[in-house]
């Protein structure tokens, strides 16, 4: 995206193996609840806005930072910017949010926040990501939506 | 405990419905949302039906609308940074005026009781006051008192005093200075710890209820210079004190609140899909009131409730708007 990368040499992390699909999950008669692994699978392949890498490879998203409460229809995702001054934090959070909005049933209340203590503007970014009115307005901005869609587009 | 009875679900909007507003006579209702349309609903026999659909006034989401006190105009605030004023001189509602000036999304719009002033606010942090003269709208003030996105503007029920709520966690009150006809901030209400989404004046206009992302409702009271309580009022201006906080009831952001001018009941719209009604205890100290939750409807909508408003003429009747694309009509029985 930008000419000068903020974090020139990010640390790479090993990707999780594909999930094994159980016989029960293939049985349409069994109610299949969302778990943190499924949510992780929805967001792990989002592209970083700067690097040709996924959020999983950069350890921005991790399965153990995802909480799902099916009864309360709650999905809470924490993400970890690669550096504490990352100017892309809001954009990354927004991409995660949009991906989950598109993939999950509308009943879910999704919250996307920065892992505590990992970003200098944590509170401000969290507040912006939690403000659905500002998120809605942002998504009507075609330029921004284009950038987000690029992050969400699957790699071949 | 009272009961809240669902009278009807109104379908017609595509996508999120942001706002509902009753006609001042209470016989019709207007709603708006992300589909960029305004729907006017009216009764046909016992049923609410679509009377009119207003389109092509805005190029983006319509965030809020407001009927003028005379009921002949509708003002709509949009993310497209404009405010449209619709009139029905031709028999049908048409958009004949578009107010421009805000730098980005307009979040709220409100008419003063006389209908002579219109207030608007925006993500550009400003509050604008427009003067209305024979269908001409002139900007009388641009007030830059907030430090963040302004979410809501609401006029005092009887006087030309304006309150605004903001992402900067405060509510501010504005009045025109008679000497130089400048609008200025005369009070800042600080206590909420996150975005204040909405506010509602009480019937008299000496109290305000506010609701916030901090999951609380607060009641504020005006203390005028020379008040009996001996509360000091610097600069000879009223001061506003938080006299009650309702916490522990709401589990997510509270997007809207409305204080019924006839019954005194408070109703809230919340991100946990619940509609709650609160009643002030009859025997409490006016300087330390208590409010009791008298009704709570789980899953009032399938998604966030964005807006809720008491009918101005039929006590107990409510309209709500939600992300689930529905408008609902309710009746509260004590």
Short mmCIF file of C-alpha atoms in Angstrom, two decimals:
data_model
loop_
_atom_site.label_atom_id
_atom_site.label_comp_id
_atom_site.label_asym_id
_atom_site.label_seq_id
_atom_site.Cartn_x
_atom_site.Cartn_y
_atom_site.Cartn_z
CA UNK A 1 0.00 0.00 0.00
CA UNK A 2 2.42 2.67 1.11
CA UNK A 3 5.92 3.12 -0.21
CA UNK A 4 7.51 3.08 3.19
CA UNK A 5 6.51 0.13 5.24
CA UNK A 6 6.19 0.88 8.94
CA UNK A 7 7.28 -2.54 10.00
CA UNK A 8 9.86 -3.59 7.41
CA UNK A 9 10.61 -7.02 8.68
CA UNK A 10 7.65 -8.50 10.51
CA UNK A 11 7.99 -11.74 12.38
CA UNK A 12 6.31 -14.67 10.67
CA UNK A 13 4.27 -17.28 12.45
CA UNK A 14 3.37 -20.82 11.54
CA UNK A 15 -0.09 -21.33 10.12
CA UNK A 16 -2.58 -23.66 11.76
CA UNK A 17 -3.41 -26.89 9.97
CA UNK A 18 -6.76 -27.15 8.27
CA UNK A 19 -9.55 -28.07 10.56
CA UNK A 20 -10.84 -31.60 10.44
CA UNK A 21 -14.52 -31.71 9.65
CA UNK A 22 -16.29 -34.16 11.91
CA UNK A 23 -19.09 -36.46 10.85
CA UNK A 24 -21.43 -34.63 13.21
CA UNK A 25 -20.77 -31.33 11.47
CA UNK A 26 -21.76 -32.85 8.15
CA UNK A 27 -24.99 -34.13 9.59
CA UNK A 28 -27.59 -31.46 8.77
CA UNK A 29 -29.85 -32.69 11.54
CA UNK A 30 -27.41 -31.72 14.28
CA UNK A 31 -27.49 -28.06 15.32
CA UNK A 32 -24.00 -26.80 14.67
CA UNK A 33 -22.91 -24.00 16.98
CA UNK A 34 -20.16 -21.56 16.15
CA UNK A 35 -16.88 -22.03 17.97
CA UNK A 36 -13.70 -19.97 18.12
CA UNK A 37 -12.03 -22.15 15.49
CA UNK A 38 -14.77 -21.46 12.98
CA UNK A 39 -14.57 -17.72 13.63
CA UNK A 40 -10.80 -17.98 13.26
CA UNK A 41 -11.22 -19.70 9.91
CA UNK A 42 -13.39 -16.81 8.73
CA UNK A 43 -10.76 -14.18 9.52
CA UNK A 44 -7.38 -15.96 9.36
CA UNK A 45 -6.90 -15.39 5.63
CA UNK A 46 -7.61 -11.65 5.64
CA UNK A 47 -4.65 -9.93 3.97
CA UNK A 48 -2.53 -7.44 5.82
CA UNK A 49 -2.93 -3.99 4.20
CA UNK A 50 0.87 -3.58 3.87
CA UNK A 51 2.45 -7.02 3.56
CA UNK A 52 1.58 -9.83 1.17
CA UNK A 53 0.79 -11.93 4.22
CA UNK A 54 -2.32 -12.98 6.06
CA UNK A 55 -3.34 -11.75 9.51
CA UNK A 56 -2.68 -15.28 10.75
CA UNK A 57 0.87 -15.33 9.40
CA UNK A 58 1.55 -12.04 11.18
CA UNK A 59 -0.10 -13.31 14.37
CA UNK A 60 -2.49 -10.36 14.26
CA UNK A 61 -5.33 -12.80 14.84
CA UNK A 62 -5.15 -15.93 16.97
CA UNK A 63 -7.72 -18.55 17.80
CA UNK A 64 -7.21 -18.16 21.54
CA UNK A 65 -8.10 -14.45 21.35
CA UNK A 66 -11.57 -15.23 20.04
CA UNK A 67 -14.54 -15.75 22.33
CA UNK A 68 -17.90 -17.06 21.19
CA UNK A 69 -21.08 -17.19 23.23
CA UNK A 70 -23.77 -18.81 21.10
CA UNK A 71 -26.50 -18.32 23.69
CA UNK A 72 -25.88 -14.60 23.97
CA UNK A 73 -25.10 -14.30 20.24
CA UNK A 74 -21.75 -12.73 21.08
CA UNK A 75 -18.50 -12.91 19.19
CA UNK A 76 -15.52 -11.05 20.66
CA UNK A 77 -12.34 -10.85 18.64
CA UNK A 78 -9.12 -9.34 19.92
CA UNK A 79 -6.38 -8.55 17.44
CA UNK A 80 -2.73 -7.63 17.94
CA UNK A 81 -1.15 -4.98 15.70
CA UNK A 82 2.38 -5.97 14.63
CA UNK A 83 3.82 -2.82 16.19
CA UNK A 84 2.42 -0.48 18.88
CA UNK A 85 2.35 2.52 16.53
CA UNK A 86 0.72 0.72 13.63
CA UNK A 87 -1.29 3.31 11.69
CA UNK A 88 -3.22 0.51 10.01
CA UNK A 89 -4.81 -0.72 13.24
CA UNK A 90 -8.22 0.81 12.54
CA UNK A 91 -8.23 -0.47 8.97
CA UNK A 92 -7.29 -3.99 10.09
CA UNK A 93 -10.00 -3.94 12.77
CA UNK A 94 -12.51 -2.68 10.24
CA UNK A 95 -11.60 -5.48 7.82
CA UNK A 96 -12.14 -8.07 10.55
CA UNK A 97 -15.45 -6.47 11.42
CA UNK A 98 -16.68 -6.37 7.84
CA UNK A 99 -15.64 -9.96 7.20
CA UNK A 100 -17.58 -11.13 10.25
CA UNK A 101 -20.60 -8.96 9.39
CA UNK A 102 -20.72 -10.60 5.98
CA UNK A 103 -20.12 -14.16 7.15
CA UNK A 104 -22.10 -14.44 10.37
CA UNK A 105 -25.87 -14.49 10.85
CA UNK A 106 -27.25 -11.04 11.69
CA UNK A 107 -28.16 -12.13 15.24
CA UNK A 108 -24.52 -12.00 16.31
CA UNK A 109 -23.17 -8.96 18.16
CA UNK A 110 -19.60 -8.68 17.02
CA UNK A 111 -16.97 -6.75 18.92
CA UNK A 112 -13.49 -6.24 17.54
CA UNK A 113 -10.87 -4.79 19.86
CA UNK A 114 -7.11 -4.45 20.14
CA UNK A 115 -5.46 -6.92 22.52
CA UNK A 116 -4.95 -4.93 25.74
CA UNK A 117 -1.61 -3.17 25.93
CA UNK A 118 -0.50 -3.76 22.34
CA UNK A 119 -1.18 -0.37 20.76
CA UNK A 120 -0.59 3.24 21.77
CA UNK A 121 -4.04 4.41 20.66
CA UNK A 122 -5.87 1.33 21.85
CA UNK A 123 -8.80 3.15 23.49
CA UNK A 124 -9.39 5.50 20.55
CA UNK A 125 -9.24 2.70 17.98
CA UNK A 126 -11.54 0.48 20.04
CA UNK A 127 -14.06 3.28 20.45
CA UNK A 128 -14.13 3.94 16.73
CA UNK A 129 -14.50 0.25 15.85
CA UNK A 130 -17.37 -0.09 18.34
CA UNK A 131 -19.28 2.88 16.94
CA UNK A 132 -21.59 1.25 14.41
CA UNK A 133 -22.68 4.59 13.04
CA UNK A 134 -19.14 5.55 12.12
CA UNK A 135 -18.50 2.05 10.78
CA UNK A 136 -21.63 2.33 8.62
CA UNK A 137 -20.53 5.74 7.31
CA UNK A 138 -17.03 4.42 6.60
CA UNK A 139 -18.44 1.54 4.59
CA UNK A 140 -20.35 3.99 2.39
CA UNK A 141 -17.01 5.51 1.41
CA UNK A 142 -16.22 3.73 -1.83
CA UNK A 143 -12.48 4.31 -1.62
CA UNK A 144 -12.22 2.87 1.86
CA UNK A 145 -14.53 0.00 0.94
CA UNK A 146 -12.23 -0.77 -1.99
CA UNK A 147 -9.24 -1.02 0.31
CA UNK A 148 -11.15 -3.26 2.72
CA UNK A 149 -12.34 -5.51 -0.09
CA UNK A 150 -8.73 -5.89 -1.18
CA UNK A 151 -7.81 -7.06 2.31
CA UNK A 152 -10.72 -9.48 2.26
CA UNK A 153 -10.15 -10.83 -1.25
CA UNK A 154 -8.85 -14.41 -1.07
CA UNK A 155 -5.42 -15.05 -2.59
CA UNK A 156 -5.28 -17.58 -5.39
CA UNK B 1 -44.69 -4.08 36.28
CA UNK B 2 -46.41 -2.77 33.21
CA UNK B 3 -46.77 -4.60 29.94
CA UNK B 4 -45.58 -3.58 26.52
CA UNK B 5 -47.76 -4.99 23.79
CA UNK B 6 -46.58 -5.23 20.19
CA UNK B 7 -49.30 -3.75 17.99
CA UNK B 8 -47.70 -4.10 14.59
CA UNK B 9 -44.41 -4.68 12.77
CA UNK B 10 -44.02 -2.43 9.76
CA UNK B 11 -42.05 -3.81 6.84
CA UNK B 12 -40.91 -1.72 3.92
CA UNK B 13 -37.39 -0.56 4.61
CA UNK B 14 -34.46 -2.42 3.10
CA UNK B 15 -31.69 -2.68 5.63
CA UNK B 16 -31.13 -0.84 8.88
CA UNK B 17 -33.79 1.63 10.05
CA UNK B 18 -32.09 4.47 11.90
CA UNK B 19 -34.91 6.74 12.98
CA UNK B 20 -38.64 7.14 13.53
CA UNK B 21 -40.52 10.37 14.20
CA UNK B 22 -44.19 10.92 15.00
CA UNK B 23 -46.16 13.65 13.30
CA UNK B 24 -46.96 16.30 15.98
CA UNK B 25 -50.63 15.27 15.92
CA UNK B 26 -49.63 11.64 16.42
CA UNK B 27 -51.67 10.20 13.55
CA UNK B 28 -48.77 9.43 11.25
CA UNK B 29 -45.20 8.32 11.56
CA UNK B 30 -42.11 8.78 9.41
CA UNK B 31 -39.07 6.49 9.32
CA UNK B 32 -35.73 6.48 7.51
CA UNK B 33 -32.61 4.39 7.14
CA UNK B 34 -29.77 3.09 5.08
CA UNK B 35 -32.01 2.52 2.03
CA UNK B 36 -32.02 6.35 1.58
CA UNK B 37 -35.78 6.44 1.73
CA UNK B 38 -38.30 8.09 4.02
CA UNK B 39 -41.49 6.12 4.57
CA UNK B 40 -44.59 7.85 5.92
CA UNK B 41 -46.95 5.48 7.68
CA UNK B 42 -50.59 6.11 8.54
CA UNK B 43 -53.59 4.24 9.87
CA UNK B 44 -56.10 2.55 7.62
CA UNK B 45 -58.73 1.22 9.96
CA UNK B 46 -56.81 -0.57 12.70
CA UNK B 47 -53.72 -1.17 10.52
CA UNK B 48 -50.64 0.92 9.87
CA UNK B 49 -49.85 1.11 6.17
CA UNK B 50 -47.36 2.88 3.91
CA UNK B 51 -48.85 6.21 2.87
CA UNK B 52 -45.90 7.65 1.02
CA UNK B 53 -42.32 6.83 0.15
CA UNK B 54 -39.94 9.75 -0.32
CA UNK B 55 -36.91 9.05 -2.45
CA UNK B 56 -34.14 10.91 -4.24
CA UNK B 57 -33.56 13.52 -1.55
CA UNK B 58 -30.27 12.00 -0.45
CA UNK B 59 -27.42 10.04 -2.01
CA UNK B 60 -26.43 8.23 1.21
CA UNK B 61 -27.97 6.88 4.43
CA UNK B 62 -30.67 9.04 6.02
CA UNK B 63 -29.69 9.10 9.67
CA UNK B 64 -32.55 11.03 11.22
CA UNK B 65 -35.68 12.97 10.41
CA UNK B 66 -37.89 15.45 12.21
CA UNK B 67 -41.39 16.81 11.58
CA UNK B 68 -41.76 20.56 12.02
CA UNK B 69 -44.07 21.53 14.92
CA UNK B 70 -46.77 22.56 12.40
CA UNK B 71 -46.54 19.16 10.72
CA UNK B 72 -46.12 20.61 7.23
CA UNK B 73 -42.38 20.00 6.87
CA UNK B 74 -40.00 17.12 7.34
CA UNK B 75 -36.27 17.74 7.72
CA UNK B 76 -33.93 14.82 7.06
CA UNK B 77 -30.24 14.53 7.98
CA UNK B 78 -27.99 12.37 5.84
CA UNK B 79 -24.52 10.90 5.69
CA UNK B 80 -24.27 12.76 2.35
CA UNK B 81 -23.51 15.90 4.45
CA UNK B 82 -26.79 17.63 3.60
CA UNK B 83 -30.14 18.25 5.24
CA UNK B 84 -33.23 18.05 3.04
CA UNK B 85 -36.43 19.90 3.86
CA UNK B 86 -39.58 18.35 2.44
CA UNK B 87 -42.88 20.22 2.14
CA UNK B 88 -46.27 19.29 0.76
CA UNK B 89 -47.19 22.50 -1.03
CA UNK B 90 -47.92 20.48 -4.15
CA UNK B 91 -50.09 18.07 -2.17
CA UNK B 92 -47.31 15.47 -1.98
CA UNK B 93 -44.18 15.73 0.09
CA UNK B 94 -41.36 17.03 -2.09
CA UNK B 95 -37.82 18.05 -1.34
CA UNK B 96 -37.61 21.74 -2.22
CA UNK B 97 -34.67 22.79 -0.07
CA UNK B 98 -31.29 21.21 0.55
CA UNK B 99 -29.09 22.71 3.24
CA UNK B 100 -25.37 22.40 2.69
CA UNK B 101 -22.40 23.43 4.75
CA UNK B 102 -21.44 20.52 6.99
CA UNK B 103 -18.13 18.95 6.04
CA UNK B 104 -19.29 15.38 6.49
CA UNK B 105 -22.09 13.14 7.77
CA UNK B 106 -25.03 14.97 9.33
CA UNK B 107 -26.16 12.97 12.36
CA UNK B 108 -29.19 14.73 13.74
CA UNK B 109 -31.77 17.43 13.07
CA UNK B 110 -34.26 19.18 15.33
CA UNK B 111 -36.86 21.99 15.00
CA UNK B 112 -37.38 24.54 17.76
CA UNK B 113 -40.89 24.73 19.24
CA UNK B 114 -41.72 27.84 17.17
CA UNK B 115 -40.54 26.16 13.99
CA UNK B 116 -38.39 29.25 13.36
CA UNK B 117 -35.08 27.54 14.06
CA UNK B 118 -33.56 24.32 12.84
CA UNK B 119 -30.51 22.74 14.45
CA UNK B 120 -28.20 20.20 12.82
CA UNK B 121 -25.00 18.46 13.90
CA UNK B 122 -22.31 16.45 12.20
CA UNK B 123 -19.25 14.27 12.42
CA UNK B 124 -17.38 17.48 11.57
CA UNK B 125 -17.84 18.32 15.33
CA UNK B 126 -20.03 21.35 14.67
CA UNK B 127 -23.59 22.27 15.55
CA UNK B 128 -25.40 24.61 13.14
CA UNK B 129 -28.44 26.75 13.85
CA UNK B 130 -30.52 27.73 10.82
CA UNK B 131 -33.11 30.51 10.79
CA UNK B 132 -36.29 29.83 8.88
CA UNK B 133 -38.07 32.68 7.08
CA UNK B 134 -40.72 31.97 4.45
CA UNK B 135 -39.03 28.79 3.29
CA UNK B 136 -35.64 30.49 3.24
CA UNK B 137 -33.00 28.95 5.47
CA UNK B 138 -30.13 31.03 6.66
CA UNK B 139 -27.28 29.81 8.79
CA UNK B 140 -27.40 31.80 12.03
CA UNK B 141 -24.53 30.07 13.82
CA UNK B 142 -21.82 27.48 13.46
CA UNK B 143 -20.91 26.31 16.94
CA UNK B 144 -17.61 24.50 17.39
CA UNK B 145 -17.83 23.64 21.07
CA UNK B 146 -17.51 19.85 20.88
CA UNK B 147 -14.16 18.17 20.31
CA UNK B 148 -15.63 15.13 18.50
CA UNK B 149 -18.45 13.83 16.30
CA UNK B 150 -21.80 15.31 17.46
CA UNK B 151 -24.51 12.64 17.65
CA UNK B 152 -27.70 14.43 18.61
CA UNK B 153 -29.32 17.86 18.81
CA UNK B 154 -32.57 18.56 20.66
CA UNK B 155 -34.35 21.86 21.36
CA UNK B 156 -35.79 22.79 24.74
CA UNK B 157 -39.58 22.12 24.79
CA UNK B 158 -40.52 25.80 25.24
CA UNK B 159 -37.48 28.04 24.81
CA UNK B 160 -34.84 28.66 22.19
CA UNK B 161 -32.23 26.66 24.06
CA UNK B 162 -30.43 23.79 22.38
CA UNK B 163 -28.75 20.67 23.76
CA UNK B 164 -26.28 18.46 21.89
CA UNK B 165 -24.71 15.08 22.67
CA UNK B 166 -21.33 13.93 21.41
CA UNK B 167 -18.72 11.22 20.91
CA UNK B 168 -16.59 13.41 23.22
CA UNK B 169 -18.73 12.02 26.12
CA UNK B 170 -20.38 15.36 26.94
CA UNK B 171 -23.68 17.12 26.46
CA UNK B 172 -23.59 20.85 25.81
CA UNK B 173 -26.27 23.50 26.06
CA UNK B 174 -26.37 26.53 23.79
CA UNK B 175 -28.21 29.82 23.88
CA UNK B 176 -28.18 32.98 21.84
CA UNK B 177 -26.61 35.93 23.60
CA UNK B 178 -29.15 38.76 23.36
CA UNK B 179 -26.43 41.42 23.26
CA UNK B 180 -24.48 40.29 20.19
CA UNK B 181 -26.82 37.56 18.85
CA UNK B 182 -23.98 35.07 19.05
CA UNK B 183 -24.75 31.48 19.95
CA UNK B 184 -22.53 30.14 22.69
CA UNK B 185 -22.18 27.17 24.98
CA UNK B 186 -23.66 27.97 28.39
CA UNK B 187 -23.19 24.58 30.06
CA UNK B 188 -21.24 21.36 29.62
CA UNK B 189 -22.67 18.21 31.18
CA UNK B 190 -19.76 15.88 31.97
CA UNK B 191 -20.13 12.53 33.68
CA UNK B 192 -20.66 9.89 31.01
CA UNK B 193 -17.51 7.86 30.32
CA UNK B 194 -18.20 7.16 26.65
CA UNK B 195 -20.19 8.46 23.64
CA UNK B 196 -23.48 10.14 24.52
CA UNK B 197 -25.85 8.90 21.82
CA UNK B 198 -29.03 10.70 22.66
CA UNK B 199 -30.86 13.00 25.02
CA UNK B 200 -34.40 14.01 25.85
CA UNK B 201 -35.78 17.03 27.71
CA UNK B 202 -38.58 16.55 30.23
CA UNK B 203 -41.96 18.27 29.86
CA UNK B 204 -40.97 21.43 31.73
CA UNK B 205 -37.50 21.70 30.29
CA UNK B 206 -35.50 21.88 33.52
CA UNK B 207 -34.29 18.28 33.31
CA UNK B 208 -32.55 16.26 30.62
CA UNK B 209 -32.17 12.48 30.33
CA UNK B 210 -29.09 11.23 28.46
CA UNK B 211 -28.01 7.77 27.31
CA UNK B 212 -24.58 6.50 26.44
CA UNK B 213 -22.23 3.85 25.16
CA UNK B 214 -21.19 3.52 28.83
CA UNK B 215 -24.50 1.60 29.32
CA UNK B 216 -25.98 4.16 31.72
CA UNK B 217 -28.78 6.68 31.65
CA UNK B 218 -28.27 9.94 33.50
CA UNK B 219 -30.77 12.53 34.66
CA UNK B 220 -29.57 16.14 34.83
CA UNK B 221 -31.24 19.07 36.51
CA UNK B 222 -30.89 22.77 35.93
CA UNK B 223 -30.09 25.03 38.88
CA UNK B 224 -30.77 28.65 38.01
CA UNK B 225 -28.97 31.60 39.59
CA UNK B 226 -30.43 32.19 43.06
CA UNK B 227 -31.72 28.61 43.40
CA UNK B 228 -33.10 27.50 46.79
CA UNK B 229 -30.50 24.76 47.09
CA UNK B 230 -27.72 27.34 47.38
CA UNK B 231 -25.87 25.82 44.42
CA UNK B 232 -23.33 28.31 43.15
CA UNK B 233 -23.88 29.54 39.59
CA UNK B 234 -20.77 31.24 38.22
CA UNK B 235 -21.19 33.89 35.46
CA UNK B 236 -24.85 34.18 36.41
CA UNK B 237 -25.65 31.17 34.21
CA UNK B 238 -27.60 28.09 35.23
CA UNK B 239 -25.58 25.05 36.05
CA UNK B 240 -26.63 21.50 35.31
CA UNK B 241 -26.00 18.69 37.77
CA UNK B 242 -26.31 14.95 37.31
CA UNK B 243 -28.91 14.04 39.93
CA UNK B 244 -29.43 10.36 39.07
CA UNK B 245 -27.59 7.57 37.21
CA UNK B 246 -29.38 4.41 36.08
CA UNK B 247 -26.69 1.77 35.83
CA UNK B 248 -26.80 -2.01 35.74
CA UNK B 249 -29.93 -2.20 33.59
CA UNK B 250 -28.49 -2.05 30.07
CA UNK B 251 -25.94 -4.57 28.80
CA UNK B 252 -24.83 -2.77 25.63
CA UNK B 253 -24.76 0.71 24.10
CA UNK B 254 -27.96 2.70 24.66
CA UNK B 255 -28.74 4.35 21.33
CA UNK B 256 -31.79 6.38 22.19
CA UNK B 257 -33.94 7.70 25.00
CA UNK B 258 -37.28 9.49 25.05
CA UNK B 259 -38.96 11.23 27.95
CA UNK B 260 -42.75 11.23 27.49
CA UNK B 261 -44.15 14.73 27.83
CA UNK B 262 -47.56 13.47 28.96
CA UNK B 263 -46.83 10.50 31.24
CA UNK B 264 -43.28 11.34 32.38
CA UNK B 265 -42.16 7.79 31.49
CA UNK B 266 -38.66 7.23 30.13
CA UNK B 267 -38.04 4.68 27.39
CA UNK B 268 -34.67 3.46 26.10
CA UNK B 269 -33.50 1.75 22.90
CA UNK B 270 -30.51 -0.51 23.41
CA UNK B 271 -27.94 -2.50 21.44
CA UNK B 272 -28.99 -5.60 23.41
CA UNK B 273 -32.29 -5.60 21.42
CA UNK B 274 -34.28 -4.71 24.55
CA UNK B 275 -36.75 -1.89 25.11
CA UNK B 276 -36.95 -0.72 28.73
CA UNK B 277 -39.35 1.68 30.43
CA UNK B 278 -38.55 3.60 33.64
CA UNK B 279 -40.88 5.49 35.94
CA UNK B 280 -39.93 8.13 38.46
CA UNK B 281 -40.91 7.23 42.02
CA UNK B 282 -43.71 9.52 43.13
CA UNK B 283 -42.47 10.32 46.62
CA UNK B 284 -38.78 10.96 45.92
CA UNK B 285 -36.62 14.01 46.56
CA UNK B 286 -36.64 16.10 43.35
CA UNK B 287 -32.92 16.72 43.82
CA UNK B 288 -32.16 12.99 44.20
CA UNK B 289 -34.90 11.20 42.28
CA UNK B 290 -35.29 7.45 41.92
CA UNK B 291 -36.40 5.76 38.77
CA UNK B 292 -37.77 2.21 38.75
CA UNK B 293 -37.72 -0.04 35.72
CA UNK B 294 -41.39 -0.85 35.12
CA UNK B 295 -41.03 -2.83 31.90
CA UNK B 296 -38.38 -4.66 29.91
CA UNK B 297 -39.04 -6.50 26.66
CA UNK B 298 -36.36 -9.00 25.65
CA UNK B 299 -35.88 -9.37 21.91
CA UNK B 300 -38.14 -6.40 21.22
CA UNK B 301 -36.31 -6.52 17.89
CA UNK B 302 -34.04 -9.19 16.40
CA UNK B 303 -31.14 -6.71 16.31
CA UNK B 304 -30.08 -3.39 17.89
CA UNK B 305 -32.87 -0.95 18.66
CA UNK B 306 -31.73 2.39 17.22
CA UNK B 307 -34.54 4.76 17.97
CA UNK B 308 -37.63 4.94 20.14
CA UNK B 309 -40.25 7.62 20.50
CA UNK B 310 -43.47 8.14 22.47
CA UNK B 311 -46.49 9.24 20.48
CA UNK B 312 -46.97 12.95 21.33
CA UNK B 313 -50.75 12.69 21.62
CA UNK B 314 -51.58 9.07 22.53
CA UNK B 315 -50.13 8.24 25.96
CA UNK B 316 -48.51 4.79 25.99
CA UNK B 317 -48.05 4.44 22.23
CA UNK B 318 -44.48 3.94 21.06
CA UNK B 319 -42.62 3.51 17.79
CA UNK B 320 -39.22 1.86 17.51
CA UNK B 321 -36.68 1.35 14.73
CA UNK B 322 -34.04 -1.35 14.44
CA UNK B 323 -31.15 -2.79 12.47
CA UNK B 324 -33.51 -5.70 11.70
CA UNK B 325 -35.15 -3.39 9.08
CA UNK B 326 -38.41 -3.17 11.01
CA UNK B 327 -40.39 -0.36 12.53
CA UNK B 328 -42.60 -1.52 15.39
CA UNK B 329 -45.62 0.04 17.04
CA UNK B 330 -46.12 -0.74 20.74
CA UNK B 331 -48.54 0.07 23.50
CA UNK B 332 -47.52 0.36 27.13
CA UNK B 333 -50.10 -0.50 29.80
CA UNK B 334 -49.39 0.32 33.41
#
